[in-house]
Amino acid sequence: MKLLIATRNPHKLTELAAIFKIPGLEFLNLSAFTNMPEVEEDGLTFRDNAIKKARAAALASGMWTMADDSGIEVLALGGQPGVRSARYAGEPVNYAANNAKLLKAMNGVADRRARFSCAVAICDPKGVAEVAVGYCHGTIGFEERGSNGFGYDPLFIPSGFAITFAEMSAEEKNKTSHRARALHLAATMWKNIFEKATDTPTPLAS
Ligand code: ITT
């Protein structure tokens, strides 16, 4: 069975493929298609945006599709950057500018609590979607540390660790991240969807 992964972010694609491993499941990515619509990520929640991305790609491709919408929410900033995480410092997306803006916003702020959130939507070829959400709690550091991962990883220290996501190996990050948590739930969701889809009803006695 084939599953289209609807992301244009190569870092996410690598993490998704490393975590969402299901025997017999083959991934396709958006580069296999030329007719994919641009999706405006204007939802108020990660969940809404994940559904929007998965549905647009599922309807355009006619395939089962998975999409991720994710970002970082900082308590002292009222949940910002939140759903605006990718474009926090404006267009085009620039990780260094986003991190600089976040550090500036946190200048002098003692309460550094934050969480990463990830919503993973799985959508059938007709546009019916289910969503799983995962979180990873932690704090915002005082400077960027590490060069692994992407986005806000150099600033995020997950609870129970003294190092940032960007100082962890991919394997370590994938054990504890918001994306890993959402994908483990999504794997159960997928199993249930798949079992339902392949369930042959017992013929009624005539
Ligand atoms: P797609 O929409 O094509 O999947 P994107 O990068 O635009 O790719 P989002 O709209 O979901 O994805 O934005 C996610 C942003 O949140 C991303 O640009 C990072 O800044 C941040 N982010 C999400 N997950 C992250 C992670 O694991 N590590 C660091 N930053 C992350």
GROMACS .gro file of C-alpha atoms and ligand atoms in nm:
model
  237
    1MET     CA    1   0.000   0.000   0.000
    2LYS     CA    2   0.119   0.353  -0.081
    3LEU     CA    3   0.093   0.665   0.136
    4LEU     CA    4   0.164   1.014   0.006
    5ILE     CA    5   0.354   1.233   0.253
    6ALA     CA    6   0.237   1.590   0.189
    7THR     CA    7   0.522   1.806   0.311
    8ARG     CA    8   0.766   2.033   0.132
    9ASN     CA    9   0.998   2.031   0.434
   10PRO     CA   10   1.279   1.775   0.374
   11HIS     CA   11   1.368   1.762   0.749
   12LYS     CA   12   1.013   1.665   0.838
   13LEU     CA   13   1.008   1.407   0.559
   14THR     CA   14   1.322   1.242   0.700
   15GLU     CA   15   1.177   1.235   1.053
   16LEU     CA   16   0.838   1.107   0.936
   17ALA     CA   17   0.993   0.826   0.732
   18ALA     CA   18   1.225   0.725   1.022
   19ILE     CA   19   0.942   0.707   1.277
   20PHE     CA   20   0.632   0.597   1.082
   21LYS     CA   21   0.760   0.255   0.982
   22ILE     CA   22   0.485   0.011   0.896
   23PRO     CA   23   0.554  -0.316   0.717
   24GLY     CA   24   0.423  -0.311   0.360
   25LEU     CA   25   0.373   0.067   0.359
   26GLU     CA   26   0.553   0.255   0.084
   27PHE     CA   27   0.592   0.635   0.091
   28LEU     CA   28   0.555   0.874  -0.199
   29ASN     CA   29   0.641   1.241  -0.167
   30LEU     CA   30   0.505   1.551  -0.335
   31SER     CA   31   0.788   1.560  -0.588
   32ALA     CA   32   0.617   1.263  -0.761
   33PHE     CA   33   0.332   1.499  -0.866
   34THR     CA   34   0.316   1.809  -1.082
   35ASN     CA   35  -0.044   1.907  -1.005
   36MET     CA   36  -0.024   1.976  -0.631
   37PRO     CA   37  -0.211   2.290  -0.519
   38GLU     CA   38  -0.041   2.546  -0.292
   39VAL     CA   39  -0.212   2.531   0.045
   40GLU     CA   40  -0.265   2.849   0.245
   41GLU     CA   41  -0.195   2.757   0.609
   42ASP     CA   42  -0.453   2.995   0.752
   43GLY     CA   43  -0.611   2.760   1.010
   44LEU     CA   44  -0.629   2.869   1.375
   45THR     CA   45  -0.496   2.535   1.498
   46PHE     CA   46  -0.226   2.285   1.400
   47ARG     CA   47  -0.506   2.035   1.359
   48ASP     CA   48  -0.696   2.249   1.105
   49ASN     CA   49  -0.382   2.314   0.900
   50ALA     CA   50  -0.277   1.947   0.902
   51ILE     CA   51  -0.621   1.846   0.771
   52LYS     CA   52  -0.611   2.121   0.507
   53LYS     CA   53  -0.270   2.007   0.379
   54ALA     CA   54  -0.357   1.636   0.382
   55ARG     CA   55  -0.698   1.689   0.217
   56ALA     CA   56  -0.566   1.911  -0.063
   57ALA     CA   57  -0.297   1.657  -0.156
   58ALA     CA   58  -0.532   1.357  -0.119
   59LEU     CA   59  -0.794   1.509  -0.349
   60ALA     CA   60  -0.534   1.617  -0.606
   61SER     CA   61  -0.354   1.281  -0.608
   62GLY     CA   62  -0.640   1.040  -0.538
   63MET     CA   63  -0.417   0.875  -0.275
   64TRP     CA   64  -0.418   0.811   0.097
   65THR     CA   65  -0.216   1.105   0.229
   66MET     CA   66  -0.045   1.208   0.553
   67ALA     CA   67   0.045   1.568   0.646
   68ASP     CA   68   0.203   1.732   0.949
   69ASP     CA   69   0.146   2.079   1.087
   70SER     CA   70   0.369   2.172   1.374
   71GLY     CA   71   0.532   2.455   1.564
   72ILE     CA   72   0.645   2.593   1.895
   73GLU     CA   73   0.428   2.763   2.158
   74VAL     CA   74   0.588   2.978   2.426
   75LEU     CA   75   0.392   3.027   2.748
   76ALA     CA   76   0.525   3.376   2.830
   77LEU     CA   77   0.439   3.488   2.475
   78GLY     CA   78   0.076   3.376   2.500
   79GLY     CA   79   0.140   3.072   2.278
   80GLN     CA   80   0.332   3.255   2.003
   81PRO     CA   81   0.478   3.175   1.752
   82GLY     CA   82   0.222   2.887   1.742
   83VAL     CA   83   0.066   2.821   1.402
   84ARG     CA   84   0.280   3.107   1.266
   85SER     CA   85   0.605   2.927   1.362
   86ALA     CA   86   0.734   2.883   1.007
   87ARG     CA   87   0.681   3.250   0.916
   88TYR     CA   88   0.732   3.409   1.261
   89ALA     CA   89   0.994   3.653   1.122
   90GLY     CA   90   0.809   3.700   0.791
   91GLU     CA   91   0.835   3.562   0.438
   92PRO     CA   92   1.024   3.376   0.304
   93VAL     CA   93   1.070   3.115   0.580
   94ASN     CA   94   1.406   3.178   0.751
   95TYR     CA   95   1.505   2.963   1.051
   96ALA     CA   96   1.790   3.192   1.162
   97ALA     CA   97   1.563   3.500   1.156
   98ASN     CA   98   1.288   3.312   1.344
   99ASN     CA   99   1.531   3.205   1.616
  100ALA     CA  100   1.675   3.557   1.645
  101LYS     CA  101   1.324   3.702   1.678
  102LEU     CA  102   1.230   3.446   1.944
  103LEU     CA  103   1.547   3.510   2.146
  104LYS     CA  104   1.477   3.884   2.130
  105ALA     CA  105   1.116   3.834   2.244
  106MET     CA  106   1.245   3.625   2.537
  107ASN     CA  107   1.509   3.877   2.641
  108GLY     CA  108   1.472   3.931   3.017
  109VAL     CA  109   1.191   3.673   3.045
  110ALA     CA  110   1.251   3.435   3.336
  111ASP     CA  111   0.967   3.191   3.256
  112ARG     CA  112   1.111   3.002   2.957
  113ARG     CA  113   0.847   2.725   2.939
  114ALA     CA  114   0.743   2.616   2.589
  115ARG     CA  115   0.612   2.321   2.399
  116PHE     CA  116   0.644   2.185   2.051
  117SER     CA  117   0.314   2.063   1.901
  118CYS     CA  118   0.257   1.840   1.604
  119ALA     CA  119  -0.070   1.743   1.439
  120VAL     CA  120  -0.056   1.456   1.192
  121ALA     CA  121  -0.355   1.415   0.960
  122ILE     CA  122  -0.425   1.101   0.758
  123CYS     CA  123  -0.675   1.155   0.479
  124ASP     CA  124  -0.845   0.909   0.247
  125PRO     CA  125  -0.864   0.972  -0.130
  126LYS     CA  126  -1.215   1.122  -0.089
  127GLY     CA  127  -1.102   1.382   0.166
  128VAL     CA  128  -1.207   1.221   0.495
  129ALA     CA  129  -0.936   1.289   0.754
  130GLU     CA  130  -0.839   1.178   1.105
  131VAL     CA  131  -0.585   1.357   1.321
  132ALA     CA  132  -0.337   1.265   1.596
  133VAL     CA  133  -0.163   1.530   1.808
  134GLY     CA  134   0.163   1.505   2.002
  135TYR     CA  135   0.344   1.748   2.233
  136CYS     CA  136   0.693   1.783   2.372
  137HIS     CA  137   0.734   2.016   2.671
  138GLY     CA  138   1.053   2.199   2.754
  139THR     CA  139   1.215   2.542   2.781
  140ILE     CA  140   1.365   2.805   2.552
  141GLY     CA  141   1.742   2.839   2.594
  142PHE     CA  142   1.933   3.167   2.621
  143GLU     CA  143   2.134   3.110   2.303
  144GLU     CA  144   2.135   2.877   2.004
  145ARG     CA  145   2.316   2.550   2.071
  146GLY     CA  146   2.381   2.259   1.834
  147SER     CA  147   2.356   2.213   1.459
  148ASN     CA  148   2.139   1.904   1.411
  149GLY     CA  149   1.770   1.909   1.323
  150PHE     CA  150   1.601   2.224   1.189
  151GLY     CA  151   1.391   2.524   1.279
  152TYR     CA  152   1.377   2.606   1.650
  153ASP     CA  153   1.576   2.295   1.751
  154PRO     CA  154   1.886   2.495   1.861
  155LEU     CA  155   1.670   2.689   2.113
  156PHE     CA  156   1.454   2.409   2.255
  157ILE     CA  157   1.561   2.207   2.561
  158PRO     CA  158   1.314   1.922   2.617
  159SER     CA  159   1.211   1.854   2.980
  160GLY     CA  160   1.443   1.605   3.150
  161PHE     CA  161   1.740   1.699   2.928
  162ALA     CA  162   2.021   1.956   2.958
  163ILE     CA  163   2.078   1.974   2.582
  164THR     CA  164   1.878   2.119   2.293
  165PHE     CA  165   1.710   1.913   2.019
  166ALA     CA  166   1.986   2.041   1.788
  167GLU     CA  167   2.250   1.884   2.016
  168MET     CA  168   2.076   1.545   2.005
  169SER     CA  169   2.123   1.279   1.741
  170ALA     CA  170   1.827   1.222   1.509
  171GLU     CA  171   1.757   0.893   1.692
  172GLU     CA  172   1.743   1.071   2.031
  173LYS     CA  173   1.516   1.348   1.903
  174ASN     CA  174   1.289   1.092   1.737
  175LYS     CA  175   1.238   0.911   2.070
  176THR     CA  176   1.097   1.211   2.251
  177SER     CA  177   0.977   1.469   1.998
  178HIS     CA  178   0.626   1.604   1.944
  179ARG     CA  179   0.640   1.452   1.593
  180ALA     CA  180   0.733   1.107   1.730
  181ARG     CA  181   0.445   1.123   1.979
  182ALA     CA  182   0.192   1.226   1.714
  183LEU     CA  183   0.322   0.960   1.474
  184HIS     CA  184   0.297   0.679   1.729
  185LEU     CA  185  -0.071   0.770   1.776
  186ALA     CA  186  -0.109   0.803   1.398
  187ALA     CA  187   0.034   0.453   1.351
  188THR     CA  188  -0.245   0.310   1.570
  189MET     CA  189  -0.496   0.524   1.380
  190TRP     CA  190  -0.358   0.394   1.050
  191LYS     CA  191  -0.382   0.033   1.168
  192ASN     CA  192  -0.750   0.083   1.259
  193ILE     CA  193  -0.828   0.263   0.931
  194PHE     CA  194  -0.651  -0.006   0.734
  195GLU     CA  195  -0.827  -0.289   0.916
  196LYS     CA  196  -1.164  -0.122   0.854
  197ALA     CA  197  -1.080  -0.062   0.486
  198THR     CA  198  -0.982  -0.424   0.426
  199ASP     CA  199  -1.254  -0.579   0.641
  200THR     CA  200  -1.468  -0.804   0.422
  201PRO     CA  201  -1.822  -0.808   0.563
  202THR     CA  202  -1.970  -1.149   0.627
  203PRO     CA  203  -2.236  -1.214   0.357
  204LEU     CA  204  -2.591  -1.203   0.493
  205ALA     CA  205  -2.776  -1.534   0.497
  206SER     CA  206  -3.046  -1.532   0.229
  207ITT     P1  207   0.511   2.175   0.524
  207ITT     O1  208   0.396   2.268   0.555
  207ITT     O2  209   0.540   2.164   0.378
  207ITT     O3  210   0.497   2.042   0.590
  207ITT     P2  211   0.664   2.364   0.684
  207ITT     O4  212   0.807   2.370   0.727
  207ITT     O5  213   0.607   2.488   0.619
  207ITT     O6  214   0.648   2.238   0.587
  207ITT     P3  215   0.479   2.396   0.905
  207ITT     O7  216   0.392   2.491   0.833
  207ITT     O8  217   0.416   2.286   0.984
  207ITT     O9  218   0.580   2.320   0.806
  207ITT    O10  219   0.576   2.480   0.998
  207ITT     C1  220   0.651   2.417   1.094
  207ITT     C2  221   0.749   2.516   1.151
  207ITT    O11  222   0.755   2.491   1.292
  207ITT     C3  223   0.888   2.489   1.096
  207ITT    O12  224   0.918   2.581   0.993
  207ITT     C4  225   0.976   2.509   1.216
  207ITT    O13  226   1.006   2.645   1.228
  207ITT     C5  227   0.886   2.471   1.335
  207ITT     N1  228   0.902   2.328   1.372
  207ITT     C6  229   0.812   2.228   1.362
  207ITT     N2  230   0.863   2.112   1.404
  207ITT     C7  231   0.989   2.137   1.441
  207ITT     C8  232   1.092   2.058   1.491
  207ITT    O14  233   1.080   1.928   1.508
  207ITT     N3  234   1.208   2.118   1.519
  207ITT     C9  235   1.224   2.250   1.501
  207ITT     N4  236   1.132   2.332   1.453
  207ITT    C10  237   1.014   2.277   1.422
   0.00000   0.00000   0.00000
